[in-house]
Coordinates of C-alpha atoms in Angstrom, one line a residue:
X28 CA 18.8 -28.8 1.3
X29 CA 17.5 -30.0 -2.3
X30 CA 16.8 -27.2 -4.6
X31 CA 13.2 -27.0 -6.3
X32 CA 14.3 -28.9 -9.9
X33 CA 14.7 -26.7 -12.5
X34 CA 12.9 -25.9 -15.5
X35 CA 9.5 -26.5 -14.1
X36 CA 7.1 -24.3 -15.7
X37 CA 5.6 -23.1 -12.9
X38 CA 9.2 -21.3 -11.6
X39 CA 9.2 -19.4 -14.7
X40 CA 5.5 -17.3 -13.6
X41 CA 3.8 -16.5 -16.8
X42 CA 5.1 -19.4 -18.6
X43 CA 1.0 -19.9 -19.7
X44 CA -1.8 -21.9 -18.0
X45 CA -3.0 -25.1 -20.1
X46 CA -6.2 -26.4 -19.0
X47 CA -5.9 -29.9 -18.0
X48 CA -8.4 -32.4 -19.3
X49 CA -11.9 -32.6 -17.2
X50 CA -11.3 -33.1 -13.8
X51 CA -12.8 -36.4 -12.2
X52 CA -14.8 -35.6 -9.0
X53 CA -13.3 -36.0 -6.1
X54 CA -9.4 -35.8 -6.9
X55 CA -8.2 -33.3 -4.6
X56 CA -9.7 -31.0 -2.1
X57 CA -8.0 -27.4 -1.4
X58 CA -8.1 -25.3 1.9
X59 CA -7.1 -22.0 2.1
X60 CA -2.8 -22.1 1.1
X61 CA -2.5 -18.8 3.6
X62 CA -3.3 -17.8 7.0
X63 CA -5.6 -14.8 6.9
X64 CA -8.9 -13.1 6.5
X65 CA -9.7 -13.2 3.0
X66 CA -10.9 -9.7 1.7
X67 CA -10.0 -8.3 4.9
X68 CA -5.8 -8.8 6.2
X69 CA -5.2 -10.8 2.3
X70 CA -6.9 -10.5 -0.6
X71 CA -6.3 -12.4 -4.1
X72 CA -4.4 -10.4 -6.7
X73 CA -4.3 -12.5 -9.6
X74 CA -6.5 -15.4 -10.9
X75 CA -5.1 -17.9 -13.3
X76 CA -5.1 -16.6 -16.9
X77 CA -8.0 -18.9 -18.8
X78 CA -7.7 -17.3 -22.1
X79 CA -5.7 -19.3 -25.2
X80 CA -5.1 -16.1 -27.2
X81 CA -2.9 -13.0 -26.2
X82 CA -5.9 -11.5 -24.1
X83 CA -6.8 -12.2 -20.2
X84 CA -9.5 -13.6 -18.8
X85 CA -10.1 -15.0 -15.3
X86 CA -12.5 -17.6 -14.4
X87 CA -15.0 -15.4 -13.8
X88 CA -14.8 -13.5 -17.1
X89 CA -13.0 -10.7 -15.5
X90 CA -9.5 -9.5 -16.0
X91 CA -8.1 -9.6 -12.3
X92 CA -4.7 -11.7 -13.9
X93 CA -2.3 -11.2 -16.6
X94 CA -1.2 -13.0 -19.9
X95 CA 0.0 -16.4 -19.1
X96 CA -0.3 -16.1 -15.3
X97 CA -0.5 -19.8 -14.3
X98 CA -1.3 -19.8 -10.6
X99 CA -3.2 -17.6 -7.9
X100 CA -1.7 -15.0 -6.2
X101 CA -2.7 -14.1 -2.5
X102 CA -1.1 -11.0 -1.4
X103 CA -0.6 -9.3 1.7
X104 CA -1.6 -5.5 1.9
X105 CA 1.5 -4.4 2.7
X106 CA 5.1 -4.8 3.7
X107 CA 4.4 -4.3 7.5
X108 CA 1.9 -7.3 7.1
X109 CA 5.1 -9.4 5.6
X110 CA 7.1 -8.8 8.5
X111 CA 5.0 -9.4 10.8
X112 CA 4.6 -13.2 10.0
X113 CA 2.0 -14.4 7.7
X114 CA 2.0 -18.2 7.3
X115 CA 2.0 -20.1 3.8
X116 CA -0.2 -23.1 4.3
X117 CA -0.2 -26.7 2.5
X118 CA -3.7 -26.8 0.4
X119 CA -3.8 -30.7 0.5
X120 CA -2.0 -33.4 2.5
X121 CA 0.6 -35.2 0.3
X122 CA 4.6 -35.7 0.3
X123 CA 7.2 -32.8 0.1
X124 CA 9.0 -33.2 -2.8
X125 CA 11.6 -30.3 -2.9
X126 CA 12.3 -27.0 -1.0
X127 CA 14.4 -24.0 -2.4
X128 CA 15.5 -21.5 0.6
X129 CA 18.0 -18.7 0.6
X130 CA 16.7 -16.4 -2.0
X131 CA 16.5 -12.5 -1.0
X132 CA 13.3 -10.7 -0.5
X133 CA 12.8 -7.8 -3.0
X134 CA 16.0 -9.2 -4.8
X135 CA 13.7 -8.4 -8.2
X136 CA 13.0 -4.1 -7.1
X137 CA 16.7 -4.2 -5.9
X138 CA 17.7 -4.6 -9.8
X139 CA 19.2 -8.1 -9.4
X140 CA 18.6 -10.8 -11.6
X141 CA 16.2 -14.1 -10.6
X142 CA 16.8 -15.9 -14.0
X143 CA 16.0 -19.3 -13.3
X144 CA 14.7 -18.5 -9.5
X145 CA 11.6 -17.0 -11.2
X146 CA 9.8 -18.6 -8.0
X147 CA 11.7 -17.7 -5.7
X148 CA 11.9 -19.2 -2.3
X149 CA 9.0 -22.3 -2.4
X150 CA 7.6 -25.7 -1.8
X151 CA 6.5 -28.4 -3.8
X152 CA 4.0 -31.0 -2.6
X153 CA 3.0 -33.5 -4.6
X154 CA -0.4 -35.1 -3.2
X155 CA -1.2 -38.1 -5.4
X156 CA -3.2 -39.2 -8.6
X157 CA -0.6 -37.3 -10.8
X158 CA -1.8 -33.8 -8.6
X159 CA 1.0 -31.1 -7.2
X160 CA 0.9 -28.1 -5.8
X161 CA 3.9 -25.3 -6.2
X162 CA 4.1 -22.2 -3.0
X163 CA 6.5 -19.4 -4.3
X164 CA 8.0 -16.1 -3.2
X165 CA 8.2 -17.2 0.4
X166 CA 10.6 -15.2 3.2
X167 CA 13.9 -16.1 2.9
X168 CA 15.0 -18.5 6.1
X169 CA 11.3 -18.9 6.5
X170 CA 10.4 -22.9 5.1
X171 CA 9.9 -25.1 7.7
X172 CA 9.4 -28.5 6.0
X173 CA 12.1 -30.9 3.8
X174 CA 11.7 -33.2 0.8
X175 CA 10.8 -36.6 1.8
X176 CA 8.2 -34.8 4.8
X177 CA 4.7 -35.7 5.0
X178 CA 2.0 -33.0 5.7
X179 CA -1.8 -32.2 6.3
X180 CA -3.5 -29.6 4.6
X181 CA -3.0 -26.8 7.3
X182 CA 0.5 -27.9 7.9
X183 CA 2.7 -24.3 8.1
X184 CA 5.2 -24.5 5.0
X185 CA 6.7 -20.9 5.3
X186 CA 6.1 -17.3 5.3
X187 CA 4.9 -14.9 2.8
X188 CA 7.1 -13.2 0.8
X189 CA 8.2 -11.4 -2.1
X190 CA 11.3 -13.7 -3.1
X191 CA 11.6 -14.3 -6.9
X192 CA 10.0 -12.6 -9.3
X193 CA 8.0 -10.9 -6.9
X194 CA 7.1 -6.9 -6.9
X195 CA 4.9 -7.1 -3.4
X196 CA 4.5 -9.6 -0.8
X197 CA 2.3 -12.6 -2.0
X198 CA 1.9 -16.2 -2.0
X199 CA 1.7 -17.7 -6.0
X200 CA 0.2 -21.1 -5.6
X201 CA -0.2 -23.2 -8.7
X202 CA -1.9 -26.2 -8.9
X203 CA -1.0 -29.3 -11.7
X204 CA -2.4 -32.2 -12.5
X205 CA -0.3 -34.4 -14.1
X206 CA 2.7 -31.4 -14.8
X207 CA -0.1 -29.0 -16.5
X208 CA -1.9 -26.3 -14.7
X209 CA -5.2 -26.1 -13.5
X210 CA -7.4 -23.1 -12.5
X211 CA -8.7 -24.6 -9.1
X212 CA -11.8 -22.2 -9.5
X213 CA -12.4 -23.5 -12.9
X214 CA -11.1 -27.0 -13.9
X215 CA -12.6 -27.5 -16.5
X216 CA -10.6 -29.0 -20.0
X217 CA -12.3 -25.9 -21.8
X218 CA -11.3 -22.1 -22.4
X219 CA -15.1 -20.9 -21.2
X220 CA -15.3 -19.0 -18.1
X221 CA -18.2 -18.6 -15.4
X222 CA -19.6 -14.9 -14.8
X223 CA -20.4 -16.1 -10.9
X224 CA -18.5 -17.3 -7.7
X225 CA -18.4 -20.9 -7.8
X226 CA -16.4 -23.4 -5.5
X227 CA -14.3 -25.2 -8.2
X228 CA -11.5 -27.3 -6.2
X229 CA -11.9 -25.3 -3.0
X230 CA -13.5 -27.1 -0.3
X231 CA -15.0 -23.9 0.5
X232 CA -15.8 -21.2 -2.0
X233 CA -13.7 -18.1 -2.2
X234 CA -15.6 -15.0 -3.0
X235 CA -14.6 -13.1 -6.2
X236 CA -13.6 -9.7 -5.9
X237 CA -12.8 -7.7 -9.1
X238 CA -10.4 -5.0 -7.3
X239 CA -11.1 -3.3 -3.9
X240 CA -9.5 -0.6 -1.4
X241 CA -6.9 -1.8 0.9
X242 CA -6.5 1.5 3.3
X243 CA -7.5 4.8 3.5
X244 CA -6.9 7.4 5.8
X245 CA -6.6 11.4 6.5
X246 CA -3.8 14.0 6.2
X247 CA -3.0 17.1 6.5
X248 CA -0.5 16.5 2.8
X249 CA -0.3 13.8 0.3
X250 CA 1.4 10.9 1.5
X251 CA 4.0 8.9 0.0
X252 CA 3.3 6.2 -2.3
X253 CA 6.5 3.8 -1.0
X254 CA 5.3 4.8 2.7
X255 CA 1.8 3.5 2.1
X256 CA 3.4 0.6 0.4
X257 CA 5.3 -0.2 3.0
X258 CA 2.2 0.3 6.1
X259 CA 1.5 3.6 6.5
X260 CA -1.1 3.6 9.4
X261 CA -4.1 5.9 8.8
X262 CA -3.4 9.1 11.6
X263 CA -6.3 9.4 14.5
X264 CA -4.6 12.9 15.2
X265 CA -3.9 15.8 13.3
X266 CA -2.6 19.2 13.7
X267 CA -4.9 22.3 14.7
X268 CA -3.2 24.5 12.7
X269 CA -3.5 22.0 9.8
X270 CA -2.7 23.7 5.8
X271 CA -4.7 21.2 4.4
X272 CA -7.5 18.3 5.2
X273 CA -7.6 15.4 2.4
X274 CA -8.0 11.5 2.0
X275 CA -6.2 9.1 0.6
X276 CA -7.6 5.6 -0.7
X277 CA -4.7 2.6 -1.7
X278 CA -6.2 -0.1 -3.5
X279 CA -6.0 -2.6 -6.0
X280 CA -6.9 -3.4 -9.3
X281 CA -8.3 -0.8 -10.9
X282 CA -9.5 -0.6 -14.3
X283 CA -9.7 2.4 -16.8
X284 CA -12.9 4.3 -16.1
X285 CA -13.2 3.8 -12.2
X286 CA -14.0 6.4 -10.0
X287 CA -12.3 7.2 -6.5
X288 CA -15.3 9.0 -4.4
X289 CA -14.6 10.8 -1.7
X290 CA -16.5 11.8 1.4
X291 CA -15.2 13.8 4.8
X292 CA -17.4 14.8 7.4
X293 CA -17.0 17.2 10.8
X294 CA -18.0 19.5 13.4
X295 CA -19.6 22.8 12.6
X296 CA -21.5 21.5 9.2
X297 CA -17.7 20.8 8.0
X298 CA -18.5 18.4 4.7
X299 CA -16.4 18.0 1.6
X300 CA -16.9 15.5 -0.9
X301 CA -15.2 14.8 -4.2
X302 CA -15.2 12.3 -7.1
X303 CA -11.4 11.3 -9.2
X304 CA -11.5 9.1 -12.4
X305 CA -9.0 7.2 -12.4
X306 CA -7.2 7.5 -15.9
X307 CA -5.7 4.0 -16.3
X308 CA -6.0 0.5 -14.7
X309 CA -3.6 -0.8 -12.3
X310 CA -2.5 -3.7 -10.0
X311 CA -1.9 -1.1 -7.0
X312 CA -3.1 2.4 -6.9
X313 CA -3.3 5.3 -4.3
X314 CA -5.5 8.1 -5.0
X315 CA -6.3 11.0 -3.0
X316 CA -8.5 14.3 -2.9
X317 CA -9.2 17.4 -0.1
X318 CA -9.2 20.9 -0.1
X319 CA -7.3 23.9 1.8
X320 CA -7.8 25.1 5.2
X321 CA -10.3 28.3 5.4
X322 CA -9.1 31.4 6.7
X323 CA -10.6 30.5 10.2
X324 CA -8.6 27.2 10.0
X325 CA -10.2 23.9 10.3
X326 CA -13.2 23.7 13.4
X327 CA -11.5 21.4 16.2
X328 CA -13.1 17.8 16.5
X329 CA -13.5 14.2 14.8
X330 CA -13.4 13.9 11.1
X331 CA -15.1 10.7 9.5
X332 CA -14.4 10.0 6.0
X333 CA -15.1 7.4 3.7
X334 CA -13.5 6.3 0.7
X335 CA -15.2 4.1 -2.3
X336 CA -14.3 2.6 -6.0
X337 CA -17.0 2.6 -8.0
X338 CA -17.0 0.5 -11.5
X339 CA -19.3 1.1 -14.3
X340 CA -21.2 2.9 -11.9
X341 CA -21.2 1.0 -8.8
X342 CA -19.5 0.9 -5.6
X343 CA -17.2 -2.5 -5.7
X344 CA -15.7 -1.4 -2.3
X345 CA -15.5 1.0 0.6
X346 CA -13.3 2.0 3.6
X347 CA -13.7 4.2 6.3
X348 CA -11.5 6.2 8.9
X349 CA -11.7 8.8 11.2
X350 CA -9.4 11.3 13.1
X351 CA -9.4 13.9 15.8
X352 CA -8.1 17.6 14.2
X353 CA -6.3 19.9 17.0
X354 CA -8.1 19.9 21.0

């Protein structure tokens, strides 16, 4: 199988974006490079990296990327999601240049060394008029296609994975023209950005979310951060003689200054509601808040609770669950 040539810059994630000069209308067309719900079983994690300088800035003049990120990175909620089968999707039709299979998932958490693999597991398609896309971190055995292949946009290219230089299962798609990164949701030459949703390269636009809540659900005791990580499913049932009631809200993107609010409603006038600053910003979070049985114990019946993220003041996102407590 030939190996994805190496150095590209794209394999070595964080390398830098360069805007490539003004785009000319009507170069290339991008569909959706994953199979899922956007904002609601994927969501995007990182943005290509606009600013020159050592700060971030996404095109939309947030901060949902890092310094130097090149590409876009659409993640999967969770590690359950992973192995269940999410498909990596070719944005454009073109030719398949080169494929790199083999890589372990989670080889980078495991303590082992992806020097020179940065990207993993991917596919490299180039589609014309000096334009290439690059899919990274896919699950190992998972690639589908070889060099020489032609594809569609839709075709299936892989799964999702966290192969590479990868800390959660995602897709990192980066998009060149002429060997030098483009921002697809941005493409133009200059280091501007757009406060607003705009379509950019997408033949549809893809809505711009600055961070969000991925699950939340109710326990009777805090749950473990690797467990939610991994899928943790929110409980519908919970122990009569419960200690303890609370919620618990995983989410991503957080920024120093948010605000975790949280809201649990029952039987007999049962309410409890809570707000937790969240002290620093971060790519994944979990955050929770309750409070201890009374001396009566918890009245039997359904809970509904709602978690929400509030920024600067106002709610960016929301989740809801419920459960039944003892009966």
């Amino acid at each position: 199988m030939q190996r994805l040539p190496h150095p590209i810059p794209a394999l070595i994630l964080g390398a830098g974006i360069f805007l490539a000069p003004a785009t000319r209308a009507g170069d290339i067309t991008l569909a959706l490079p994953i199979d899922c719900r956007l904002g609601e079983t994927c969501y995007i994690q990182h943005y290509p990296d606009r600013d020159p300088g050592p700060g971030v800035r996404d095109y939309s003049c947030g901060a949902v990327t890092y310094e130097g990120h090149d590409g876009t990175d659409f993640a999967l909620p969770t590690r359950a999601a992973m192995a269940a089968g999410v498909a990596v999707l070719a944005a454009a039709p073109g030719r398949v240049r080169a494929v790199r299979d083999g890589e372990a998932d989670g080889a980078l958490l495991a303590g082992a060394s992806v020097k020179g693999k940065e990207c993993g597991n991917g596919v490299l398609i180039e589609h014309g008029a000096g334009w290439q896309t690059q899919y990274c971190h896919l699950k190992r055995g998972s690639i589908r296609v070889q060099p020489g292949e032609t594809v569609a946009a839709g075709t299936p290219l892989g799964l999702v994975g966290m192969s590479g230089l990868a800390e959660f299962p995602h897709l990192h798609l980066t998009l060149r023209e002429n060997g030098t990164p483009v921002d697809p949701f941005r493409p133009a030459h200059d280091a501007s950005c757009t406060p607003v949703a705009q379509t950019g390269l997408w033949g549809s636009a893809l809505p711009y979310r600055p961070g969000g809540l991925l699950e939340t659900g109710l326990a009777i005791a805090p749950p473990d951060y690797g467990a939610v990580r991994a899928g943790l499913p929110p409980a519908t049932r919970l122990p009569a003689d419960a200690g303890a009631l609370l919620l618990w809200a995983y989410g991503w993107e957080s920024v120093t200054g948010d605000v975790l609010r949280f809201v649990i409603d029952g039987p007999a006038g049962f309410r409890f509601e809570q707000e937790r600053p969240l002290k620093k910003g971060q790519a994944l979070f979990l955050g929770y808040a309750g409070r201890k049985a009374p001396a009566a114990g918890f009245p039997a019946g359904t809970y509904r609770a709602e978690a929400s993220l509030l920024r600067a003041g106002k709610v960016i996102a929301q989740r809801s669950t419920l459960a039944d407590l003892g009966g």
